Amino acid sequence: MTLQLTVPNMACSACGETITKAVKTVDPTATVQADPKTKLVNIETPLGKR
């Protein structure tokens, strides 16, 4: 499952790292790409697949 989220308040790479850590706490297998310039977070996870 791929999720793309818009995070309007993401201002810097530290924000992206915080988001990545939060996602990985819930799903350690997730791949997270956070881009403060576009304010987009892409999450690839196998958890939603059945």
Coordinates of N, CA and C in Angstrom, one line a residue, residues 15-47:
C15 N 11.6 18.2 10.4 CA 10.2 17.8 10.5 C 10.0 16.5 9.8
G16 N 10.6 16.3 8.6 CA 10.5 15.1 7.9 C 11.1 13.9 8.7
E17 N 12.2 14.1 9.4 CA 12.8 13.0 10.2 C 11.8 12.6 11.3
T18 N 11.2 13.6 11.9 CA 10.2 13.4 13.0 C 9.0 12.5 12.5
I19 N 8.5 12.9 11.3 CA 7.4 12.1 10.7 C 7.9 10.7 10.4
T20 N 9.1 10.6 9.8 CA 9.6 9.2 9.5 C 9.7 8.4 10.8
K21 N 10.2 8.9 11.8 CA 10.4 8.2 13.1 C 9.0 7.8 13.6
A22 N 8.0 8.6 13.5 CA 6.7 8.3 14.0 C 6.1 7.2 13.2
V23 N 6.2 7.2 11.9 CA 5.7 6.2 11.0 C 6.4 4.8 11.3
K24 N 7.7 4.9 11.5 CA 8.5 3.7 11.7 C 8.2 3.1 13.1
T25 N 7.7 3.9 14.0 CA 7.3 3.3 15.3 C 6.1 2.4 15.2
V26 N 5.2 2.8 14.3 CA 4.0 2.0 14.0 C 4.3 0.9 13.1
D27 N 5.1 1.1 12.0 CA 5.4 0.1 11.0 C 6.9 0.2 10.7
P28 N 7.7 -0.6 11.4 CA 9.2 -0.6 11.1 C 9.6 -1.0 9.7
T29 N 8.7 -1.7 9.0 CA 9.0 -2.1 7.6 C 8.7 -1.0 6.6
A30 N 8.0 0.1 7.0 CA 7.6 1.1 6.0 C 8.8 1.8 5.4
T31 N 8.7 2.2 4.2 CA 9.6 3.1 3.6 C 9.0 4.5 3.5
V32 N 9.7 5.5 4.1 CA 9.1 6.8 4.2 C 10.0 7.8 3.5
Q33 N 9.4 8.7 2.6 CA 10.1 9.8 2.0 C 9.4 11.1 2.3
A34 N 10.0 12.0 3.0 CA 9.4 13.2 3.4 C 10.2 14.4 2.7
D35 N 9.5 15.2 1.9 CA 10.1 16.3 1.2 C 9.5 17.6 1.7
P36 N 10.3 18.4 2.5 CA 9.8 19.7 3.0 C 9.5 20.7 1.9
K37 N 10.2 20.6 0.8 CA 10.0 21.6 -0.3 C 8.6 21.4 -0.9
T38 N 8.2 20.2 -1.1 CA 6.9 19.9 -1.7 C 5.8 19.7 -0.7
K39 N 6.2 19.5 0.6 CA 5.4 19.3 1.7 C 4.6 17.9 1.6
L40 N 5.2 17.0 0.9 CA 4.6 15.7 0.7 C 5.4 14.6 1.4
V41 N 4.7 13.6 1.9 CA 5.2 12.5 2.6 C 4.7 11.3 1.8
N42 N 5.6 10.4 1.3 CA 5.2 9.2 0.7 C 5.6 8.0 1.6
I43 N 4.6 7.2 1.8 CA 4.8 6.0 2.7 C 4.4 4.7 1.9
E44 N 5.4 3.8 1.9 CA 5.1 2.5 1.3 C 5.2 1.5 2.4
T45 N 4.1 0.7 2.5 CA 3.9 -0.2 3.6 C 3.2 -1.5 3.1
P46 N 3.6 -2.6 3.6 CA 2.9 -3.8 3.3 C 1.7 -4.1 4.2
L47 N 1.5 -3.3 5.2 CA 0.5 -3.5 6.3 C -0.9 -3.5 5.7

